[in-house]
Coordinates of C-alpha atoms in Angstrom, one line a residue:
Chain A
M1098 CA -1.3 -34.7 -18.2
S1099 CA -4.7 -36.1 -18.3
I1100 CA -7.5 -35.1 -17.3
S1101 CA -7.9 -37.9 -14.6
G1102 CA -4.1 -37.1 -13.8
R1103 CA -5.1 -33.7 -12.7
L1104 CA -7.9 -34.0 -10.5
R1105 CA -6.0 -36.9 -9.0
M1106 CA -3.2 -34.4 -8.4
A1107 CA -5.3 -31.4 -7.1
E1108 CA -6.6 -34.5 -4.2
D1109 CA -3.5 -34.8 -3.0
L1110 CA -2.7 -31.2 -2.9
W1111 CA -6.0 -31.1 -1.2
N1112 CA -5.0 -34.2 1.1
H1113 CA -1.8 -32.2 1.6
G1114 CA -1.1 -29.1 1.0
V1115 CA -4.9 -27.0 1.5
R1116 CA -5.6 -29.4 4.7
L1117 CA -2.2 -28.4 6.8
V1118 CA -3.3 -24.7 5.5
A1119 CA -6.9 -24.7 7.7
V1120 CA -5.0 -26.0 10.3
L1121 CA -2.4 -23.7 10.3
L1122 CA -4.7 -21.0 10.5
L1123 CA -7.1 -23.2 12.6
V1124 CA -3.8 -23.4 15.2
T1125 CA -3.5 -19.7 14.8
L1126 CA -7.0 -18.4 15.4
V1127 CA -7.3 -21.0 18.6
T1128 CA -3.5 -20.8 20.2
A1129 CA -3.2 -17.5 20.7
C1130 CA -5.9 -14.2 20.5
A1131 CA -5.1 -11.2 21.1
S1132 CA -7.9 -9.9 23.5
R1133 CA -11.2 -8.9 22.8
P1134 CA -12.1 -5.4 24.9
P1135 CA -15.2 -5.2 27.3
A1136 CA -18.7 -4.9 25.0
D1137 CA -19.1 -1.6 27.4
D1138 CA -16.0 -0.2 25.6
P1139 CA -17.3 0.8 22.0
E1140 CA -14.5 2.6 21.0
A1141 CA -11.8 0.0 21.9
V1142 CA -14.0 -2.2 20.4
A1143 CA -14.2 -0.3 17.1
E1144 CA -10.8 -0.4 17.2
Y1145 CA -10.0 -4.0 17.8
E1146 CA -12.9 -5.2 14.6
Q1147 CA -10.9 -2.6 12.5
L1148 CA -7.2 -3.8 13.2
N1149 CA -9.3 -7.6 12.2
D1150 CA -6.0 -9.5 13.6
P1151 CA -7.8 -11.5 16.4
A1152 CA -4.2 -13.5 16.1
E1153 CA -2.5 -11.3 16.6
P1154 CA 0.5 -13.1 19.0
T1155 CA 0.6 -15.3 16.6
N1156 CA 0.7 -13.6 13.1
R1157 CA 3.7 -11.5 14.9
A1158 CA 5.6 -14.3 16.3
V1159 CA 5.4 -15.3 13.1
F1160 CA 6.4 -12.7 11.1
G1161 CA 9.3 -12.6 13.7
F1162 CA 10.0 -15.6 11.6
N1163 CA 10.1 -14.4 8.7
Q1164 CA 12.1 -11.0 9.2
A1165 CA 14.9 -13.9 10.6
L1166 CA 14.5 -16.2 7.2
D1167 CA 14.4 -12.6 5.4
K1168 CA 17.5 -11.4 6.8
A1169 CA 19.3 -14.4 7.0
I1170 CA 18.4 -15.7 3.2
I1171 CA 16.3 -13.8 0.8
K1172 CA 17.6 -10.1 1.8
P1173 CA 20.6 -11.4 0.4
L1174 CA 19.9 -13.1 -2.5
A1175 CA 18.3 -10.4 -3.6
Q1176 CA 20.9 -8.2 -2.4
G1177 CA 23.0 -10.0 -5.0
Y1178 CA 20.9 -10.2 -7.4
R1179 CA 21.2 -6.5 -7.7
W1180 CA 25.2 -6.2 -7.3
L1181 CA 25.0 -9.3 -9.9
L1182 CA 22.7 -8.1 -12.5
P1183 CA 22.6 -4.4 -14.3
N1184 CA 19.2 -2.4 -14.2
P1185 CA 18.1 -3.3 -17.6
V1186 CA 18.7 -6.4 -17.3
R1187 CA 16.5 -6.9 -14.3
K1188 CA 13.9 -5.2 -16.0
G1189 CA 13.9 -7.4 -18.3
V1190 CA 13.8 -10.2 -16.2
H1191 CA 10.8 -8.4 -14.7
N1192 CA 9.2 -8.2 -17.4
F1193 CA 9.5 -11.8 -18.6
L1194 CA 8.0 -12.3 -14.8
S1195 CA 5.0 -10.1 -15.5
N1196 CA 4.1 -11.5 -19.2
L1197 CA 3.7 -15.0 -18.0
R1198 CA 2.0 -14.1 -15.8
E1199 CA -0.8 -11.8 -17.8
P1200 CA -3.0 -15.2 -19.1
L1201 CA -3.9 -16.0 -15.0
T1202 CA -4.9 -12.0 -14.8
F1203 CA -6.6 -12.1 -18.2
L1204 CA -8.6 -15.4 -16.7
N1205 CA -9.4 -13.2 -13.4
D1206 CA -10.4 -10.3 -15.5
V1207 CA -13.0 -12.0 -17.4
L1208 CA -14.3 -13.9 -14.1
Q1209 CA -14.3 -10.5 -12.4
G1210 CA -16.5 -9.2 -15.7
E1211 CA -14.1 -6.6 -17.0
V1212 CA -13.9 -6.3 -20.4
S1213 CA -12.1 -3.7 -21.2
R1214 CA -9.4 -4.2 -18.2
A1215 CA -9.3 -8.3 -20.0
G1216 CA -9.2 -6.7 -23.6
V1217 CA -5.8 -4.2 -22.0
T1218 CA -5.1 -7.7 -20.9
L1219 CA -5.1 -9.7 -23.8
G1220 CA -3.6 -7.1 -26.1
R1221 CA -0.6 -6.0 -23.6
F1222 CA 0.4 -10.1 -23.5
G1223 CA 0.1 -10.1 -27.6
I1224 CA 2.2 -7.4 -28.1
N1225 CA 4.5 -7.8 -25.7
S1226 CA 5.1 -11.8 -26.7
T1227 CA 6.1 -11.1 -30.0
V1228 CA 7.4 -7.4 -30.2
G1229 CA 8.6 -6.9 -27.0
L1230 CA 10.6 -10.4 -27.7
L1231 CA 8.9 -13.2 -25.3
G1232 CA 8.0 -10.3 -22.6
L1233 CA 11.7 -8.5 -22.2
I1234 CA 10.2 -5.3 -23.2
D1235 CA 7.0 -4.0 -22.1
V1236 CA 6.0 -2.1 -25.5
A1237 CA 2.6 -2.4 -24.8
A1238 CA 2.5 0.1 -21.8
E1239 CA 5.1 2.6 -24.0
I1240 CA 1.3 2.8 -26.2
G1241 CA -1.0 3.4 -23.6
L1242 CA -1.9 0.1 -22.3
P1243 CA -0.5 -0.1 -18.3
P1244 CA 0.4 -2.9 -16.9
H1245 CA -2.4 -4.3 -13.8
K1246 CA -2.0 -8.0 -12.2
E1247 CA -5.1 -9.6 -11.0
D1248 CA -6.0 -12.8 -8.9
F1249 CA -9.0 -15.2 -7.6
G1250 CA -8.3 -13.3 -4.2
Q1251 CA -9.3 -10.6 -5.8
T1252 CA -12.0 -12.5 -8.6
L1253 CA -13.9 -14.2 -4.6
A1254 CA -13.6 -10.1 -3.1
V1255 CA -15.4 -8.8 -6.2
W1256 CA -17.9 -12.2 -6.1
G1257 CA -18.5 -10.7 -2.9
V1258 CA -16.6 -12.5 -0.4
G1259 CA -15.0 -11.3 2.7
E1260 CA -11.6 -11.0 3.2
G1261 CA -11.5 -12.7 6.5
P1262 CA -9.2 -12.5 10.0
Y1263 CA -5.6 -10.9 8.7
V1264 CA -3.2 -13.7 8.8
M1265 CA 0.9 -13.2 9.0
L1266 CA 1.7 -16.8 7.1
P1267 CA 5.0 -18.5 6.9
I1268 CA 7.1 -17.1 4.6
L1269 CA 4.3 -15.8 2.2
G1270 CA 4.1 -13.3 4.6
P1271 CA 0.8 -11.3 5.0
S1272 CA -2.8 -12.7 3.9
N1273 CA -5.6 -13.5 4.9
P1274 CA -8.4 -17.1 4.6
R1275 CA -9.9 -15.4 1.4
D1276 CA -6.2 -14.5 -0.5
L1277 CA -5.0 -18.1 0.3
I1278 CA -8.6 -19.6 -1.1
G1279 CA -7.1 -17.7 -4.5
R1280 CA -3.6 -18.7 -4.2
V1281 CA -4.9 -22.2 -4.3
V1282 CA -7.4 -22.0 -7.6
D1283 CA -4.5 -19.7 -9.2
Y1284 CA -2.2 -22.4 -9.5
F1285 CA -4.8 -24.6 -10.7
L1286 CA -6.2 -21.8 -13.1
D1287 CA -2.9 -20.5 -14.4
P1288 CA -1.9 -21.7 -17.8
F1289 CA 1.4 -21.9 -17.3
N1290 CA 1.7 -24.5 -14.5
M1291 CA -0.5 -26.1 -17.2
W1292 CA 2.0 -26.2 -20.0
A1293 CA 4.6 -27.0 -17.3
E1294 CA 2.5 -30.2 -15.9
A1295 CA 1.7 -31.2 -19.2
S1296 CA 5.0 -31.4 -20.9
N1297 CA 6.6 -32.7 -17.7
Q1298 CA 9.3 -29.7 -16.9
D1299 CA 9.1 -30.2 -13.4
W1300 CA 12.2 -27.2 -12.9
A1301 CA 9.3 -24.7 -14.8
V1302 CA 7.4 -24.0 -11.8
P1303 CA 10.0 -23.9 -8.6
A1304 CA 12.4 -21.9 -11.2
R1305 CA 9.4 -19.3 -11.9
T1306 CA 8.1 -19.4 -8.1
V1307 CA 11.7 -18.5 -6.7
L1308 CA 12.6 -16.1 -9.5
T1309 CA 9.8 -13.9 -8.9
A1310 CA 10.3 -14.0 -4.8
I1311 CA 14.0 -12.8 -5.3
D1312 CA 13.4 -10.3 -7.9
Q1313 CA 9.8 -9.2 -5.6
R1314 CA 12.1 -8.9 -3.2
E1315 CA 15.1 -6.7 -5.1
R1316 CA 12.1 -4.1 -6.1
L1317 CA 11.2 -4.1 -2.5
L1318 CA 14.7 -3.2 -1.1
D1319 CA 14.8 0.2 -0.6
P1320 CA 10.9 1.3 0.3
L1321 CA 11.4 -1.9 3.0
D1322 CA 14.4 -0.4 4.8
D1323 CA 13.3 3.3 4.5
L1324 CA 10.0 1.7 6.0
E1325 CA 11.5 -0.5 9.2
K1326 CA 14.2 2.9 9.8
S1327 CA 11.2 5.4 10.2
S1328 CA 9.1 2.8 12.2
L1329 CA 8.4 2.9 15.4
D1330 CA 6.3 -1.1 15.2
F1331 CA 6.9 -2.5 12.0
Y1332 CA 4.8 -5.4 12.3
V1333 CA 2.0 -2.8 12.1
S1334 CA 3.3 -1.0 9.6
I1335 CA 3.4 -3.3 7.9
R1336 CA -0.4 -4.9 8.4
S1337 CA -1.7 -1.6 7.9
M1338 CA -0.1 -1.2 4.6
S1339 CA -0.4 -4.4 3.2
R1340 CA -4.6 -4.8 3.5
Q1341 CA -5.0 -0.8 2.5
M1342 CA -2.2 -2.0 -1.0
R1343 CA -4.6 -5.4 -1.0
A1344 CA -8.4 -3.3 -0.2
S1345 CA -7.3 -0.9 -2.7
E1346 CA -5.9 -3.8 -6.1
V1347 CA -9.6 -5.4 -5.0
R1348 CA -11.2 -1.9 -6.2
N1349 CA -8.6 -1.2 -9.1
A1350 CA -7.3 1.9 -7.7
D1351 CA -9.5 3.4 -7.4
L1352 CA -11.3 5.9 -4.9
P1353 CA -15.3 4.9 -4.2
D1354 CA -16.9 8.4 -1.8
D1355 CA -17.6 6.2 0.5
Q1356 CA -14.3 5.6 2.2
L1357 CA -13.9 9.2 2.2
P1358 CA -14.1 10.9 5.3
N1359 CA -16.5 13.4 6.1
L1360 CA -14.6 15.8 8.2
G1361 CA -15.9 18.9 10.6
Q1362 CA -19.5 17.4 11.5
N1363 CA -18.6 16.9 14.8
K1364 CA -18.4 19.6 17.8
D1365 CA -16.9 16.7 21.0
D1366 CA -13.6 17.1 19.4
F1367 CA -12.5 14.0 17.2
Q1368 CA -12.8 10.4 17.8
I1369 CA -13.4 6.9 16.4
K1370 CA -17.0 6.0 15.1
T1371 CA -17.9 2.7 16.2
P1372 CA -19.1 0.7 12.6
E1373 CA -22.2 1.3 13.0
E1374 CA -22.8 4.8 13.1
A1375 CA -19.9 5.3 10.4
S1376 CA -22.1 2.5 8.3
T1377 CA -25.1 5.0 9.5
S1378 CA -23.4 8.5 8.6
G1379 CA -22.9 7.7 4.9
T1380 CA -19.2 8.3 5.0
G1381 CA -18.1 4.6 5.5
Y1382 CA -15.6 6.5 7.4
D1383 CA -14.7 6.2 10.8
F1384 CA -13.6 9.7 12.1
E1385 CA -14.2 13.5 12.1
F1386 CA -12.4 16.0 13.1
D1387 CA -13.7 20.0 14.1
P1388 CA -10.7 22.2 13.9
N1389 CA -12.8 24.5 15.9
A1390 CA -12.8 22.3 19.1
E1391 CA -9.4 21.6 19.5
E1392 CA -8.4 25.8 18.9
T1393 CA -11.3 25.4 22.3
S1394 CA -9.6 23.3 24.3
A1395 CA -6.3 24.7 23.3
S1396 CA -6.3 28.2 24.5
P1397 CA -7.1 27.2 28.2
A1398 CA -3.7 25.5 28.6
A1399 CA -1.9 28.9 26.6
N1400 CA -2.7 30.7 29.1
Chain B
M1081 CA 1.3 -16.6 -38.9
I1082 CA 3.2 -14.4 -36.2
R1083 CA 2.4 -11.2 -38.3
R1084 CA -1.6 -12.2 -38.5
A1085 CA -2.1 -12.2 -34.4
L1086 CA 0.1 -8.9 -34.5
I1087 CA -2.0 -7.3 -36.1
A1088 CA -5.2 -8.3 -34.7
F1089 CA -3.7 -7.0 -31.7
L1090 CA -2.6 -3.9 -32.8
F1091 CA -6.6 -3.8 -33.8
V1092 CA -7.2 -4.6 -30.4
V1093 CA -4.9 -2.2 -28.9
S1094 CA -6.5 1.0 -31.2
C1095 CA -9.4 0.3 -29.6
I1096 CA -9.3 0.5 -26.0
A1097 CA -6.0 3.3 -26.4
P1098 CA -8.5 6.2 -27.7
S1099 CA -10.1 5.8 -24.1
I1100 CA -7.6 5.6 -21.8
A1101 CA -5.2 8.4 -23.2
S1102 CA -8.6 10.5 -23.5
T1103 CA -8.5 9.9 -18.8
Q1104 CA -5.1 11.1 -19.1
A1105 CA -5.6 14.3 -20.9
A1106 CA -7.2 16.1 -18.4
A1107 CA -5.0 19.9 -17.5
P1108 CA -4.3 20.3 -14.0
S1109 CA -6.6 23.6 -15.0
D1110 CA -8.5 23.9 -11.3
A1111 CA -6.5 25.6 -8.2
A1112 CA -5.9 22.7 -6.1
S1113 CA -4.7 20.7 -8.8
Q1114 CA -2.1 24.0 -9.7
F1115 CA -1.5 24.1 -5.3
I1116 CA -0.3 20.5 -6.1
Q1117 CA 2.1 20.8 -9.3
D1118 CA 3.7 23.9 -6.7
V1119 CA 4.4 22.3 -3.9
V1120 CA 5.8 19.4 -5.2
G1121 CA 7.9 21.4 -8.2
Q1122 CA 9.0 23.8 -5.4
T1123 CA 9.9 20.2 -2.9
V1124 CA 11.7 19.3 -6.3
T1125 CA 13.7 22.3 -7.0
A1126 CA 14.5 23.1 -3.1
M1127 CA 15.5 19.8 -2.4
T1128 CA 17.7 18.7 -5.2
Q1129 CA 18.7 21.6 -7.2
E1130 CA 21.9 21.7 -5.1
K1131 CA 24.3 19.0 -3.3
L1132 CA 23.2 20.0 0.4
T1133 CA 24.8 18.3 3.5
P1134 CA 21.7 16.4 5.6
T1135 CA 21.2 19.3 8.4
E1136 CA 20.0 21.6 5.5
Q1137 CA 17.9 18.8 4.0
E1138 CA 16.6 18.9 7.6
A1139 CA 16.0 22.5 7.6
R1140 CA 14.9 22.8 3.7
F1141 CA 12.0 20.0 3.8
R1142 CA 11.1 21.6 7.9
Q1143 CA 9.9 25.1 5.8
L1144 CA 8.2 23.1 3.8
F1145 CA 6.8 21.2 5.6
T1146 CA 5.1 23.6 8.0
K1147 CA 4.3 25.5 5.0
Y1148 CA 2.2 22.9 3.6
I1149 CA 1.1 20.0 5.9
D1150 CA -2.0 19.9 7.9
I1151 CA 0.1 19.1 11.3
K1152 CA -3.1 19.6 13.5
F1153 CA -5.6 17.9 11.9
I1154 CA -3.3 15.0 10.4
G1155 CA -1.9 15.1 15.2
A1156 CA -5.2 14.5 16.4
F1157 CA -5.7 11.8 13.4
V1158 CA -3.5 9.8 14.1
T1159 CA -3.9 9.3 17.6
G1160 CA -7.3 8.4 17.2
R1161 CA -9.3 8.0 20.2
Y1162 CA -6.7 8.8 22.9
W1163 CA -6.5 12.4 21.6
R1164 CA -9.1 13.8 23.4
S1165 CA -7.8 12.1 26.5
A1166 CA -4.2 13.3 26.6
P1167 CA -3.9 16.8 28.4
Q1168 CA -3.0 19.4 26.5
S1169 CA 1.0 19.1 27.3
E1170 CA 1.4 16.2 26.2
K1171 CA -0.6 17.0 22.9
D1172 CA 1.6 19.8 22.1
Q1173 CA 5.0 18.0 22.8
F1174 CA 3.2 15.1 20.9
L1175 CA 3.3 17.7 17.4
K1176 CA 6.9 18.5 17.8
L1177 CA 7.8 14.7 18.3
L1178 CA 5.6 14.2 15.2
E1179 CA 6.8 17.1 12.8
D1180 CA 10.6 16.0 13.7
V1181 CA 10.1 12.3 12.7
T1182 CA 8.4 12.4 9.7
V1183 CA 11.3 16.0 8.7
L1184 CA 14.4 13.1 9.6
S1185 CA 12.6 10.1 7.7
W1186 CA 11.9 12.0 4.5
A1187 CA 13.6 15.0 4.3
T1188 CA 16.4 12.7 2.9
R1189 CA 14.0 9.8 1.0
I1190 CA 13.0 12.6 -1.4
S1191 CA 16.5 13.7 -3.1
A1192 CA 17.0 10.0 -3.7
Y1193 CA 13.1 9.6 -5.1
A1194 CA 13.5 12.6 -6.9
D1195 CA 13.9 11.4 -9.9
F1196 CA 10.7 11.5 -11.7
G1197 CA 7.7 12.7 -13.5
M1198 CA 4.8 13.8 -12.3
E1199 CA 1.0 14.4 -14.0
V1200 CA -1.6 15.7 -11.9
L1201 CA -4.8 14.0 -13.5
G1202 CA -7.2 16.7 -11.6
P1203 CA -9.8 16.2 -8.4
K1204 CA -11.9 13.2 -7.8
E1205 CA -15.1 14.2 -7.2
T1206 CA -16.3 13.3 -4.5
Q1207 CA -19.4 14.5 -1.3
A1208 CA -16.5 15.1 0.6
Q1209 CA -15.6 18.4 1.9
D1210 CA -11.8 18.1 1.2
L1211 CA -10.3 17.6 -2.0
F1212 CA -8.6 14.7 -3.4
I1213 CA -6.6 15.2 -6.1
Q1214 CA -5.3 12.5 -8.2
T1215 CA -1.3 12.2 -9.4
V1216 CA 0.9 9.2 -11.4
F1217 CA 4.5 9.2 -11.3
T1218 CA 7.1 7.9 -13.2
P1219 CA 10.6 7.3 -11.5
K1220 CA 13.1 6.9 -14.4
E1221 CA 13.4 3.4 -12.6
G1222 CA 10.0 0.7 -12.0
P1223 CA 7.0 1.7 -12.6
A1224 CA 3.8 4.0 -12.1
V1225 CA 3.0 5.2 -9.3
N1226 CA -0.6 6.3 -8.6
V1227 CA -0.9 9.1 -5.4
I1228 CA -3.9 11.0 -4.2
W1229 CA -3.2 13.8 -2.5
R1230 CA -5.9 15.1 0.3
I1231 CA -6.3 18.7 0.5
A1232 CA -8.1 21.4 2.2
P1233 CA -8.7 25.0 2.0
Q1234 CA -6.9 27.5 3.9
D1235 CA -6.2 31.0 3.8
N1236 CA -6.7 31.5 -0.2
S1237 CA -4.7 28.9 -0.9
F1238 CA -4.8 24.9 0.8
I1239 CA -3.0 22.2 3.2
I1240 CA -2.2 18.6 2.9
R1241 CA -3.8 17.0 5.6
D1242 CA -2.7 13.4 3.7
I1243 CA -1.3 11.1 0.7
V1244 CA -2.0 7.7 -0.4
I1245 CA -0.1 6.1 -2.4
E1246 CA -0.9 2.7 -4.0
G1247 CA -3.7 2.6 -2.4
A1248 CA -2.1 3.3 1.2
S1249 CA -3.2 6.5 3.3
L1250 CA -0.2 7.5 4.9
A1251 CA -2.2 9.3 8.1
L1252 CA -4.1 5.4 8.2
T1253 CA -0.8 3.6 8.6
H1254 CA 0.7 6.0 11.8
R1255 CA -3.1 6.3 13.3
D1256 CA -2.7 2.3 13.0
E1257 CA 0.7 2.9 14.1
Y1258 CA 0.5 5.1 17.0
T1259 CA -2.8 4.1 18.3
S1260 CA -1.3 0.0 18.7
V1261 CA 2.2 2.3 20.4
I1262 CA -0.4 3.7 22.7
R1263 CA -2.8 0.7 23.4
N1264 CA 0.0 -1.4 24.8
N1265 CA 1.3 1.4 27.2
D1266 CA -2.2 1.4 28.8
G1267 CA -3.4 4.3 26.8
K1268 CA -0.9 6.8 27.6
L1269 CA 0.3 9.5 25.1
A1270 CA 3.0 10.2 27.0
A1271 CA 4.8 6.3 26.3
L1272 CA 4.1 7.7 22.1
N1273 CA 6.1 10.4 22.6
E1274 CA 9.0 9.0 24.8
A1275 CA 9.0 5.8 21.2
L1276 CA 8.9 8.9 19.1
T1277 CA 12.3 10.7 21.3
K1278 CA 14.1 7.4 21.1
K1279 CA 13.3 6.9 17.3
I1280 CA 13.7 10.5 16.8
E1281 CA 17.2 9.6 18.1
Q1282 CA 17.7 6.4 16.4
L1283 CA 17.3 8.7 12.5
R1284 CA 19.5 11.8 13.7
Q1285 CA 22.4 8.8 14.4
P1286 CA 24.6 9.1 10.9

């Protein structure tokens, strides 16, 4: 496809896709918002801001829709996929799909200025595409080049763009405005999509999307079942874990010092601090705990 | 052509691989790392050495749980600001329920996920009082999983306060979940205790 053709396609996508998503987000935020606590209750305000889910009622409704869709179609497909294919074959499919994504990860590594990680990605793609039989076998991991994933949402985060409010998207699941923009940009950055368009392989992008969704759902069958079984509020568990894991991906799995708790400084028992207190304490963390204070409060009840 | 490309890529790999290997080679020489190694080793041995009934699994896991987990700290943390205002009797009941629900949720899972290798990468250097021990679990199937253990010194040994799996802290996840239940029930810890009691009944059903 020519450059003008791609630009026209980008314009179409903007006109139809992105605008639709923007309207959806706006509707989500306007129609049903969780009520903000009064300003004279700083702890409640701190809690509200930490949760970062102003559209919780709508998000919960979308989550309910996603759950119904999952139980009716996506999960049975994933279970059928597991039943049909033995693990070594599924592993090969997963490796193949992951390898197709490596060029996109490489581009985002470069955009983030991560030279060493870009080298690892390049090495992985080269080795797995050749010795690894078009990516079916992850030879690179065996020789000390572990996989990692980067996307434009993470690149935006590295460039200092905030995540924005938590949003539960239909079908796509947990996200936020920054990562949603990242998804759209990744679509245009991805060399695989460019190849599919240039060679008029209309089947390639949808086929890869569906296969990737089934592969990911199959890998999550057991952990999600376990989480749902033990959870008191599955929506909150998914929101909490997905936000934490996304933040960890942005940090490249590192645990920075300013996110560690500082314990045992507060004599007033255990409390959540306001974001301002947390930021000025130098710990960046929002709780403190004094075990002695708890012992003291426990003794009268024991008597 | 392919051969030339391969040689080029192997060159790239040879430049990168030593730096990766050196970060993973740190031996678990200190007491904290050894503690994690011992806890995981004891847990795997206790839970997988022989065929256990669900009741036996629960009893064995509870023994390990009460020995190595700082339940008072976790209980206070996961209930957030509601901990302070709750009556002591409700706090005591909550700690017991928290132990039950965690033991029941994990006892059967441990043996299902027990077929793995673990490498202790060592403690992360931080300014915090607690220690953060980094480990990597390598299951027989699937990708490696990064796990960080947050531990605190206690009685010449250590006690576990949190487990962070691929960036998700179990304590933080439980706090978000439990405070949501309390908040939606007029800020009463008793409502969380009621919900946990029902969940425990569900988990006990075969």
